[in-house]
Amino acid sequence: MVQKVIKAFTTAWKGLSLTIRHLFAGNGKREIVTVSDSNYFKQLEHGTNTIQYPKQQLPVPEVGRYQLDVEMDDCIVCDLCAKVCPVNCIDIESIKATEAIGQTSDGTTKRLYAAKFDIDMAKCMYCGLCTIVCPTECITMTNQYDKTVFQLSDLVYQFSDMSPEDAAEKRALFDKQQAEKQAAKLAAMKQKEGGA
Amino acid sequence: MNYYITYFIAAIGLFSFSAFFALFGVYAERKISAFIQDRLGPTETGKYGSLQTLADILKMLQKELIIPAAADKWLFMLAPAVIFIAVYLGFAALPWAPGLIPSKTNIGLYYIFAIISIETLGILMAGWGSNNKYSILGAMRSAAQIISYEIPAGFAIISVVMIAQTLDLQVISAQQGILATEKIKFAGFWDVSQIGGLFSWNVFRAPHLLIAFVIYFIASLAESNRAPFDIPEAESELVAGFHTEFTGIRFALVFLAEYSMMFLVSMIAVILFLGAWNTPLPNIGSVKLATWTTGVAWGILWVVIKTLGLVGVQMWIRWTLPRLRVDQLMNLCWKVLTPLAFGCMLISGVWRLWLM
């Protein structure tokens, strides 16, 4: 019994001395080193372990699976990313152009307008498949991970740079071209029939 | 008429003190726990987060007072008030300085010991009235614990009372310093009536009171439901024990009671064992340190410093030791503390007869 009491007091004192050491150990700012640093766990032994987030940030690798970003000038609206996406968070609406409308930075010819290029980041599962299939590497994952919005709809990123009027105009042009082609075809067929 | 105004001022002063102390205590606890765990605690609201608890209480005042549909309405509503008022009334008989005491009764100690037992009733009311199994478990544990631990605490107090021969807290305080009317001996042989300082404190007047002090301190932790005796709250298994269902200002009152109780039991410990409002500095020859640092303002200062020190130790213990199981708790109370306290009481009697 006496031994038990003594043991209880000594063990309790051991714990108490440990905590009092930490209480007065100083609470200097945590120095920010990357996880890969060999000193990473060493520096947790003194001072505070708190990272005061907005003021201090742990450096993250530049290549990682964070927010998606699309470089619209390089996009050829091939729809591969939308097709490969496992959660269908990419929504693309394309308009065929009447002629080639320029080139991407890697020399691919662009023949489609993107009337709509929405990525719903709330649905995105950060698998990165879209960045792999993209032929022109226009869809990438940036190193921005901190994104808070007040409206859920703000998490739908709209990358298309066309106004609705613009899109309507292009659509009309394409329809007109198609109609002309159709008309030309018909005329040609008529000619054939007439000539036969 | 003037008497009544004084009474009201004293009562309001004590209430505002306990409210202020609760705010300070919560802040201190959050900071201490943070530093112990290598965190920072509150940092944003005010300098070093010092306005955090003020913001918290303002938030709580605005919150809706929810009463569960199946709760026993009256018990539920009255419980926080009973819990707090029981503790608050305990402050009435505590001496702060020579001649400064809200209510100078010759049975002050007895009164305090009786009145803080009513807190158990409030906790039972809260637990039963909530109509919730977690709450009733917490309340039952609390009642079992407080009733059990009052026995070692009571005997530890009795061993002091036997030495002091009085229940008047002001007299007990005065005995432990240079204002004593009788002869004081350090450890029973060295006359320190004129020297004072910490040599004349009760724990040093009779060394076995050091053991009584430890017993009382452990029991007081249990009485104020603090870790490692916080099974009534037991947030990991009972959500929050007896105050699971309370919201807003009622919840705040329960917390106010807990922190006031911490201060109260620490202050009783200081008064009974650690020299109350007496200075720790002794008179050394012509350097009359004790005489210089005895007075009303000094008295308040010494009492507050010692009490806050003990409250700090309570917090330190809370963030170090794990919670005890209910059987360990009862074992400690009945098989260790109670016999030890009886032993202290016996030694006190012998001490009083042969050495004083």
Coordinates of C-alpha atoms in Angstrom, one line a residue:
Chain A
M1 CA 0.0 0.0 0.0
V2 CA 2.7 2.5 1.1
Q3 CA 4.8 1.4 -1.9
K4 CA 1.8 2.0 -4.2
V5 CA 1.3 5.5 -2.8
I6 CA 5.0 6.4 -3.2
K7 CA 4.9 5.0 -6.7
A8 CA 1.8 7.1 -7.6
F9 CA 3.5 10.2 -6.3
T10 CA 6.8 9.6 -8.1
T11 CA 5.1 8.8 -11.4
A12 CA 2.7 11.7 -11.1
W13 CA 5.7 14.0 -10.4
K14 CA 7.5 12.6 -13.4
G15 CA 4.6 13.7 -15.6
L16 CA 4.2 17.0 -13.9
S17 CA 7.9 17.9 -14.3
L18 CA 7.6 17.1 -18.0
T19 CA 4.6 19.3 -18.5
I20 CA 6.1 22.2 -16.4
R21 CA 9.2 22.0 -18.6
H22 CA 7.1 22.4 -21.7
L23 CA 5.1 25.2 -20.0
F24 CA 8.2 27.4 -19.6
A25 CA 10.0 26.1 -22.7
G26 CA 9.3 29.3 -24.5
N27 CA 6.9 29.6 -27.4
G28 CA 8.9 31.3 -30.1
K29 CA 7.5 31.3 -33.6
R30 CA 7.9 28.1 -35.5
E31 CA 10.5 28.2 -38.2
I32 CA 9.1 27.2 -41.5
V33 CA 11.0 24.3 -43.1
T34 CA 9.7 21.9 -45.7
V35 CA 8.7 18.4 -44.8
S36 CA 11.6 17.0 -46.8
D37 CA 14.1 19.0 -44.7
S38 CA 16.3 16.7 -42.5
N39 CA 15.7 19.1 -39.7
Y40 CA 11.9 18.9 -39.9
F41 CA 11.3 16.8 -36.7
K42 CA 14.3 18.3 -34.8
Q43 CA 12.8 21.8 -34.9
L44 CA 9.5 20.5 -33.3
E45 CA 11.4 19.8 -30.1
H46 CA 11.7 23.5 -29.1
G47 CA 9.2 26.3 -29.3
T48 CA 5.6 26.0 -30.5
N49 CA 4.4 23.5 -33.1
T50 CA 1.6 25.8 -34.3
I51 CA 1.8 27.0 -37.8
Q52 CA -0.1 30.3 -37.8
Y53 CA -1.6 29.5 -41.2
P54 CA -2.4 32.6 -43.1
K55 CA 0.7 34.3 -41.8
Q56 CA 3.0 31.3 -42.0
Q57 CA 2.7 28.7 -44.7
L58 CA 4.5 25.4 -45.1
P59 CA 6.0 25.4 -48.6
V60 CA 4.3 22.8 -50.8
P61 CA 5.8 21.1 -53.8
E62 CA 5.1 23.0 -57.0
V63 CA 3.9 19.9 -58.8
G64 CA 1.0 18.6 -56.9
R65 CA -2.7 17.9 -57.2
Y66 CA -4.3 21.1 -56.2
Q67 CA -6.6 23.5 -58.1
L68 CA -7.1 23.0 -61.9
D69 CA -6.3 25.8 -64.2
V70 CA -6.9 26.1 -68.0
E71 CA -4.8 28.1 -70.4
M72 CA -7.7 28.9 -72.9
D73 CA -5.4 30.1 -75.7
D74 CA -3.8 26.6 -75.9
C75 CA -7.1 24.7 -75.7
I76 CA -8.3 23.0 -78.9
V77 CA -11.6 22.0 -77.3
C78 CA -11.0 18.4 -78.1
D79 CA -13.3 17.3 -75.1
L80 CA -10.8 14.6 -74.0
C81 CA -10.6 16.0 -70.5
A82 CA -14.4 16.0 -70.1
K83 CA -14.6 12.4 -71.4
V84 CA -11.9 11.1 -69.2
C85 CA -13.1 12.8 -66.0
P86 CA -14.3 10.1 -63.6
V87 CA -16.7 12.4 -61.8
N88 CA -17.9 14.5 -64.8
C89 CA -16.9 17.8 -63.3
I90 CA -15.8 19.3 -66.7
D91 CA -18.5 20.7 -68.8
I92 CA -17.6 21.7 -72.4
E93 CA -19.7 23.1 -75.2
S94 CA -17.9 23.6 -78.5
I95 CA -18.8 25.4 -81.7
K96 CA -17.1 24.4 -84.9
A97 CA -15.4 27.3 -86.6
T98 CA -15.8 28.1 -90.3
E99 CA -12.1 28.0 -90.8
A100 CA -8.9 27.5 -88.7
I101 CA -8.8 30.1 -86.0
G102 CA -5.2 30.1 -85.1
Q103 CA -2.6 28.0 -83.4
T104 CA -1.8 26.9 -79.9
S105 CA 1.7 27.6 -78.5
D106 CA 2.8 24.1 -79.5
G107 CA 1.6 24.6 -83.1
T108 CA -1.6 22.6 -83.1
T109 CA -4.3 24.2 -85.3
K110 CA -7.4 25.3 -83.5
R111 CA -10.7 24.6 -85.3
L112 CA -13.2 24.9 -82.4
Y113 CA -14.5 27.6 -80.2
A114 CA -15.3 26.8 -76.6
A115 CA -18.6 28.4 -75.8
K116 CA -18.5 26.9 -72.3
F117 CA -15.6 25.4 -70.4
D118 CA -16.7 24.9 -66.8
I119 CA -14.9 22.9 -64.1
D120 CA -16.8 22.2 -61.0
M121 CA -14.1 22.2 -58.3
A122 CA -16.6 21.0 -55.7
K123 CA -17.0 17.8 -57.6
C124 CA -13.3 17.4 -58.7
M125 CA -11.6 14.5 -57.1
Y126 CA -8.1 15.7 -57.9
C127 CA -7.0 12.6 -59.8
G128 CA -5.2 14.6 -62.5
L129 CA -6.4 12.4 -65.4
C130 CA -7.5 15.5 -67.4
T131 CA -4.0 16.9 -67.3
I132 CA -2.6 13.7 -68.6
V133 CA -4.9 13.3 -71.6
C134 CA -4.7 16.9 -72.6
P135 CA -2.9 16.9 -76.0
T136 CA -1.8 20.5 -75.7
E137 CA -1.1 20.5 -72.0
C138 CA -3.4 23.5 -71.5
I139 CA -5.2 22.0 -68.4
T140 CA -2.8 21.9 -65.5
M141 CA -2.9 21.6 -61.7
T142 CA -1.5 24.7 -60.0
N143 CA 0.0 24.8 -56.5
Q144 CA -2.9 26.9 -55.2
Y145 CA -4.7 24.8 -52.6
D146 CA -6.4 27.4 -50.4
K147 CA -9.7 28.4 -51.9
T148 CA -12.7 29.3 -49.9
V149 CA -15.9 30.8 -51.4
F150 CA -19.2 32.1 -49.9
Q151 CA -21.3 30.6 -52.7
L152 CA -21.2 27.0 -53.8
S153 CA -21.6 28.2 -57.3
D154 CA -18.4 30.1 -57.0
L155 CA -16.6 26.8 -57.1
V156 CA -17.6 26.3 -60.7
Y157 CA -14.7 27.8 -62.5
Q158 CA -15.6 29.3 -65.9
F159 CA -12.6 29.3 -68.2
S160 CA -14.4 30.1 -71.5
D161 CA -13.4 33.6 -72.8
M162 CA -16.4 33.9 -75.1
S163 CA -19.4 36.1 -74.4
P164 CA -22.9 34.5 -75.1
E165 CA -23.4 37.0 -78.0
D166 CA -20.1 36.0 -79.5
A167 CA -21.0 32.4 -79.2
A168 CA -24.3 33.0 -80.8
E169 CA -22.7 34.8 -83.7
K170 CA -20.2 32.0 -84.3
R171 CA -23.0 29.5 -84.2
A172 CA -24.9 31.5 -86.8
L173 CA -21.9 31.8 -89.0
F174 CA -21.3 28.0 -88.8
D175 CA -25.0 27.3 -89.4
K176 CA -24.9 29.7 -92.4
Q177 CA -21.8 27.9 -93.7
Q178 CA -23.4 24.5 -93.3
A179 CA -26.6 25.8 -95.0
E180 CA -24.5 27.2 -97.9
K181 CA -22.6 23.9 -98.2
Q182 CA -25.9 22.0 -98.1
A183 CA -27.3 24.4 -100.8
A184 CA -24.2 23.9 -102.9
K185 CA -24.5 20.1 -102.4
L186 CA -28.1 20.2 -103.5
A187 CA -27.3 22.4 -106.4
A188 CA -24.5 20.0 -107.4
M189 CA -26.8 17.0 -107.1
K190 CA -29.5 18.7 -109.2
Q191 CA -26.9 19.5 -111.8
K192 CA -25.8 15.8 -111.8
E193 CA -29.4 14.7 -112.1
G194 CA -30.1 17.3 -114.7
G195 CA -27.0 16.4 -116.6
A196 CA -27.7 12.6 -116.6
Chain B
M1 CA -30.0 51.3 6.2
N2 CA -26.4 52.0 5.6
Y3 CA -25.6 48.5 6.7
Y4 CA -27.8 47.1 3.9
I5 CA -26.0 49.3 1.3
T6 CA -22.7 47.9 2.5
Y7 CA -24.1 44.3 2.3
F8 CA -25.2 44.9 -1.3
I9 CA -21.9 46.4 -2.3
A10 CA -20.0 43.4 -0.8
A11 CA -22.3 41.0 -2.5
I12 CA -22.1 42.7 -5.9
G13 CA -18.3 43.0 -5.5
L14 CA -17.9 39.3 -4.8
F15 CA -20.1 38.4 -7.7
S16 CA -18.2 40.6 -10.1
F17 CA -15.0 39.3 -8.7
S18 CA -16.0 35.7 -9.4
A19 CA -17.3 36.6 -12.9
F20 CA -14.0 38.4 -13.6
F21 CA -12.0 35.5 -12.2
A22 CA -13.9 33.0 -14.3
L23 CA -13.1 34.9 -17.4
F24 CA -9.4 35.2 -16.4
G25 CA -9.4 31.6 -15.3
V26 CA -10.7 30.3 -18.6
Y27 CA -8.2 32.4 -20.5
A28 CA -5.3 31.3 -18.2
E29 CA -6.4 27.6 -18.6
R30 CA -6.4 27.9 -22.3
K31 CA -3.0 29.5 -22.4
I32 CA -1.5 27.1 -19.9
S33 CA -2.9 24.0 -21.6
A34 CA -1.6 25.4 -24.9
F35 CA 1.9 26.0 -23.7
I36 CA 2.0 22.6 -22.0
Q37 CA 1.1 21.0 -25.4
D38 CA 3.4 23.2 -27.4
R39 CA 0.5 25.1 -28.9
L40 CA -0.2 28.8 -28.8
G41 CA -3.8 29.0 -27.5
P42 CA -6.0 32.0 -28.3
T43 CA -4.0 34.6 -30.2
E44 CA -6.3 36.6 -32.4
T45 CA -8.8 38.4 -30.2
G46 CA -7.0 41.3 -28.5
K47 CA -3.3 41.2 -27.6
Y48 CA -2.2 37.6 -27.1
G49 CA -5.9 36.7 -27.3
S50 CA -6.7 38.3 -23.9
L51 CA -10.1 39.4 -25.0
Q52 CA -11.1 35.9 -26.2
T53 CA -13.1 35.0 -23.1
L54 CA -14.8 38.3 -23.0
A55 CA -15.9 37.7 -26.6
D56 CA -17.0 34.2 -25.6
I57 CA -19.2 35.4 -22.8
L58 CA -20.8 38.0 -25.1
K59 CA -21.5 35.3 -27.5
M60 CA -23.0 33.1 -24.8
L61 CA -25.3 35.9 -23.6
Q62 CA -26.8 36.2 -27.1
K63 CA -27.5 32.5 -27.5
E64 CA -30.9 30.9 -27.4
L65 CA -31.8 29.1 -24.1
I66 CA -33.0 25.7 -25.3
I67 CA -35.0 23.5 -23.0
P68 CA -35.2 19.9 -24.2
A69 CA -38.8 18.9 -24.9
A70 CA -38.9 16.1 -22.4
A71 CA -36.8 17.8 -19.7
D72 CA -38.1 18.5 -16.3
K73 CA -38.5 22.2 -16.9
W74 CA -38.2 23.7 -13.4
L75 CA -35.3 21.5 -12.3
F76 CA -33.5 22.2 -15.6
M77 CA -33.9 25.9 -15.3
L78 CA -33.0 26.2 -11.7
A79 CA -30.0 23.9 -11.7
P80 CA -27.3 26.3 -13.0
A81 CA -28.5 29.0 -10.5
V82 CA -28.4 26.5 -7.6
I83 CA -24.9 25.3 -8.7
F84 CA -23.6 28.8 -8.9
I85 CA -25.3 30.3 -5.9
A86 CA -24.0 27.5 -3.7
V87 CA -20.4 28.3 -4.6
Y88 CA -21.0 32.0 -4.6
L89 CA -22.4 31.9 -1.0
G90 CA -19.2 30.1 0.0
F91 CA -17.3 33.3 -0.7
A92 CA -19.2 35.2 2.1
A93 CA -17.1 33.8 4.9
L94 CA -13.6 34.0 3.4
P95 CA -11.2 36.5 5.0
W96 CA -9.2 38.7 2.5
A97 CA -7.0 40.7 4.9
P98 CA -6.7 41.6 8.6
G99 CA -10.2 42.8 9.5
L100 CA -11.5 42.4 6.0
I101 CA -14.1 39.7 5.7
P102 CA -17.6 39.9 4.1
S103 CA -19.2 38.0 7.0
K104 CA -17.3 37.5 10.2
T105 CA -19.0 34.4 11.6
N106 CA -17.5 32.2 14.4
I107 CA -18.4 29.1 12.4
G108 CA -17.2 30.3 9.0
L109 CA -15.4 27.1 8.1
Y110 CA -18.4 24.9 9.0
Y111 CA -20.7 27.2 7.0
I112 CA -18.5 27.0 3.9
F113 CA -18.2 23.3 4.1
A114 CA -21.9 23.0 4.4
I115 CA -22.9 25.5 1.7
I116 CA -20.6 24.1 -1.0
S117 CA -22.2 20.7 -0.5
I118 CA -25.3 22.1 -2.0
E119 CA -23.5 22.3 -5.3
T120 CA -24.0 18.5 -5.6
L121 CA -27.8 19.1 -5.3
G122 CA -27.6 21.5 -8.3
I123 CA -25.6 19.1 -10.3
L124 CA -28.1 16.3 -9.6
M125 CA -30.9 18.6 -10.5
A126 CA -29.1 19.4 -13.8
G127 CA -28.5 15.8 -14.6
W128 CA -31.9 14.6 -13.7
G129 CA -33.8 17.5 -15.2
S130 CA -32.0 17.1 -18.6
N131 CA -33.8 13.8 -19.1
N132 CA -30.7 12.4 -20.9
K133 CA -28.7 9.3 -20.0
Y134 CA -25.4 11.0 -20.4
S135 CA -26.4 13.8 -18.0
I136 CA -27.8 11.5 -15.4
L137 CA -24.7 9.4 -15.4
G138 CA -22.6 12.5 -15.0
A139 CA -24.7 13.7 -12.2
M140 CA -24.6 10.4 -10.4
R141 CA -20.9 10.2 -10.7
S142 CA -20.6 13.7 -9.5
A143 CA -22.7 13.1 -6.4
A144 CA -20.9 9.8 -5.6
Q145 CA -17.5 11.6 -6.0
I146 CA -18.3 14.8 -4.0
I147 CA -20.0 12.9 -1.2
S148 CA -17.1 10.5 -0.9
Y149 CA -14.4 13.1 -1.1
E150 CA -16.0 15.3 1.5
I151 CA -14.8 12.8 4.1
P152 CA -11.1 13.0 3.6
A153 CA -11.4 16.7 3.0
G154 CA -13.4 17.1 6.2
F155 CA -10.9 15.2 8.3
A156 CA -8.0 17.1 6.8
I157 CA -9.8 20.3 7.8
I158 CA -10.6 18.9 11.3
S159 CA -6.9 18.2 11.8
V160 CA -6.3 21.9 11.2
V161 CA -9.2 22.9 13.4
M162 CA -7.8 20.9 16.3
I163 CA -4.5 22.7 16.1
A164 CA -6.2 26.1 15.7
Q165 CA -9.0 25.4 18.2
T166 CA -11.5 27.5 16.3
L167 CA -13.9 27.5 13.3
D168 CA -13.6 31.2 12.7
L169 CA -11.5 31.7 9.6
Q170 CA -10.4 35.1 10.6
V171 CA -8.9 33.7 13.8
I172 CA -7.3 30.8 12.0
S173 CA -5.7 33.3 9.6
A174 CA -4.5 35.6 12.4
Q175 CA -2.8 32.6 14.2
Q176 CA -0.5 32.1 11.3
G177 CA 1.6 35.3 11.4
I178 CA 2.9 38.1 13.5
L179 CA -0.6 39.3 14.5
A180 CA -1.1 36.1 16.5
T181 CA -2.3 36.5 20.1
E182 CA -0.8 33.2 21.3
K183 CA 2.6 31.6 21.1
I184 CA 3.4 30.1 17.7
K185 CA 6.1 27.4 17.4
F186 CA 7.8 26.4 14.2
A187 CA 7.5 22.6 14.0
G188 CA 6.6 22.5 17.6
F189 CA 9.8 23.7 19.2
W190 CA 11.0 27.2 17.8
D191 CA 9.0 30.2 19.0
V192 CA 8.4 32.3 15.9
S193 CA 5.6 34.6 17.3
Q194 CA 7.7 37.7 16.6
I195 CA 9.4 36.4 13.4
G196 CA 6.3 35.3 11.4
G197 CA 6.7 34.8 7.7
L198 CA 6.3 31.4 6.3
F199 CA 7.6 29.7 9.5
S200 CA 4.4 30.4 11.3
W201 CA 2.1 29.0 8.5
N202 CA 0.1 26.0 9.6
V203 CA 1.9 23.6 7.4
F204 CA 5.1 24.4 9.2
R205 CA 3.7 24.8 12.6
A206 CA 2.8 21.1 12.6
P207 CA 4.6 19.2 9.8
H208 CA 1.9 16.5 9.6
L209 CA -0.4 19.2 8.3
L210 CA 1.7 19.1 5.2
I211 CA 0.1 15.6 4.6
A212 CA -3.3 17.0 5.6
F213 CA -2.7 19.8 3.0
V214 CA -2.0 17.3 0.2
I215 CA -5.0 15.2 1.2
Y216 CA -7.2 18.3 1.3
F217 CA -5.8 19.5 -2.1
I218 CA -6.5 16.1 -3.8
A219 CA -10.0 16.1 -2.2
S220 CA -10.6 19.6 -3.3
L221 CA -9.8 18.7 -6.9
A222 CA -12.5 16.1 -6.6
E223 CA -14.9 18.5 -5.1
S224 CA -14.6 21.0 -7.9
N225 CA -14.8 18.2 -10.5
R226 CA -11.4 19.0 -11.9
A227 CA -9.1 16.5 -13.7
P228 CA -8.0 13.9 -12.8
F229 CA -11.4 13.7 -11.1
D230 CA -13.5 15.0 -13.9
I231 CA -15.6 11.9 -14.5
P232 CA -18.8 13.9 -14.1
E233 CA -17.9 15.8 -17.2
A234 CA -16.0 13.1 -19.0
E235 CA -16.1 14.7 -22.4
S236 CA -14.7 11.6 -24.1
E237 CA -17.4 9.3 -22.9
L238 CA -20.4 11.4 -21.6
V239 CA -20.3 14.3 -24.1
A240 CA -20.2 16.9 -21.3
G241 CA -21.8 15.0 -18.4
F242 CA -24.4 16.9 -16.4
H243 CA -24.2 20.1 -18.5
T244 CA -24.7 18.4 -21.9
E245 CA -28.1 20.0 -22.6
F246 CA -27.3 23.5 -21.3
T247 CA -27.0 26.4 -23.7
G248 CA -26.1 30.0 -23.6
I249 CA -26.0 31.7 -20.2
R250 CA -27.0 28.6 -18.3
F251 CA -23.9 26.8 -19.7
A252 CA -21.9 29.9 -18.8
L253 CA -23.2 29.8 -15.2
V254 CA -22.1 26.2 -14.9
F255 CA -18.6 27.2 -16.0
L256 CA -18.7 30.3 -13.8
A257 CA -19.4 27.9 -10.9
E258 CA -16.6 25.6 -11.8
Y259 CA -14.0 28.3 -11.9
S260 CA -15.4 30.1 -8.8
M261 CA -15.2 26.7 -7.0
M262 CA -11.6 26.3 -8.0
F263 CA -10.8 29.7 -6.5
L264 CA -12.9 29.0 -3.4
V265 CA -11.3 25.6 -2.6
S266 CA -7.8 27.0 -3.3
M267 CA -8.5 29.9 -1.0
I268 CA -9.7 27.6 1.8
A269 CA -6.5 25.7 1.4
V270 CA -4.5 28.9 1.6
I271 CA -6.4 30.1 4.7
L272 CA -6.1 26.8 6.5
F273 CA -2.6 25.7 5.6
L274 CA -0.6 28.4 3.8
G275 CA -0.9 31.3 6.1
A276 CA -4.0 33.0 4.7
W277 CA -3.2 36.7 4.3
N278 CA 0.1 36.5 6.1
T279 CA 3.3 37.4 4.4
P280 CA 5.8 34.7 3.5
L281 CA 8.6 37.1 4.4
P282 CA 10.0 36.7 8.0
N283 CA 11.3 39.4 10.3
I284 CA 15.1 38.9 10.4
G285 CA 16.5 40.9 13.3
S286 CA 16.0 44.6 12.6
V287 CA 14.9 44.0 9.1
K288 CA 11.2 43.8 9.9
L289 CA 10.0 42.3 6.5
A290 CA 7.0 40.7 8.0
T291 CA 5.8 43.8 9.9
W292 CA 6.3 45.9 6.7
T293 CA 4.3 43.6 4.5
T294 CA 1.3 43.1 6.8
G295 CA -1.8 45.2 6.2
V296 CA -5.0 45.3 4.3
A297 CA -3.6 45.9 0.8
W298 CA -0.7 43.5 1.5
G299 CA -3.2 40.9 2.8
I300 CA -5.3 41.0 -0.3
L301 CA -2.2 40.7 -2.4
W302 CA -0.8 37.7 -0.5
V303 CA -4.1 35.8 -0.5
V304 CA -4.6 36.4 -4.2
I305 CA -1.1 35.4 -5.1
K306 CA -1.2 32.2 -3.1
T307 CA -4.6 31.3 -4.3
L308 CA -3.7 31.9 -7.9
G309 CA -0.7 29.8 -7.4
L310 CA -2.8 26.9 -6.2
V311 CA -5.3 27.4 -9.0
G312 CA -2.3 27.3 -11.4
V313 CA -1.2 24.0 -9.8
Q314 CA -4.8 22.7 -10.3
M315 CA -4.6 23.6 -14.0
W316 CA -1.1 22.1 -14.3
I317 CA -2.4 18.8 -12.9
R318 CA -5.4 18.9 -15.1
W319 CA -3.3 19.0 -18.3
T320 CA -0.8 16.4 -17.0
L321 CA -2.7 13.5 -15.4
P322 CA -5.2 11.3 -17.2
R323 CA -8.7 10.9 -15.8
L324 CA -9.2 8.2 -13.2
R325 CA -11.6 5.4 -13.5
V326 CA -14.5 5.5 -11.1
D327 CA -13.3 2.4 -9.1
Q328 CA -9.8 3.9 -8.9
L329 CA -11.3 7.1 -7.7
M330 CA -13.3 5.3 -4.9
N331 CA -10.2 3.2 -4.0
L332 CA -8.1 6.3 -3.6
C333 CA -10.8 8.0 -1.5
W334 CA -11.7 5.2 0.9
K335 CA -8.6 3.2 1.1
V336 CA -5.9 5.8 1.0
L337 CA -7.0 9.3 1.7
T338 CA -9.6 8.6 4.4
P339 CA -7.2 6.5 6.6
L340 CA -4.4 9.0 6.1
A341 CA -6.8 11.9 7.1
F342 CA -7.8 10.0 10.2
G343 CA -4.1 9.5 11.0
C344 CA -3.5 13.3 10.6
M345 CA -6.4 14.0 12.9
L346 CA -5.0 11.7 15.6
I347 CA -1.5 13.3 15.3
S348 CA -3.2 16.7 15.6
G349 CA -4.8 15.7 18.9
V350 CA -1.5 14.5 20.3
W351 CA 0.4 17.5 18.9
R352 CA -2.1 19.9 20.6
L353 CA -1.7 18.1 23.9
W354 CA 2.0 17.7 24.1
L355 CA 3.7 20.3 21.9
M356 CA 1.6 23.4 22.0

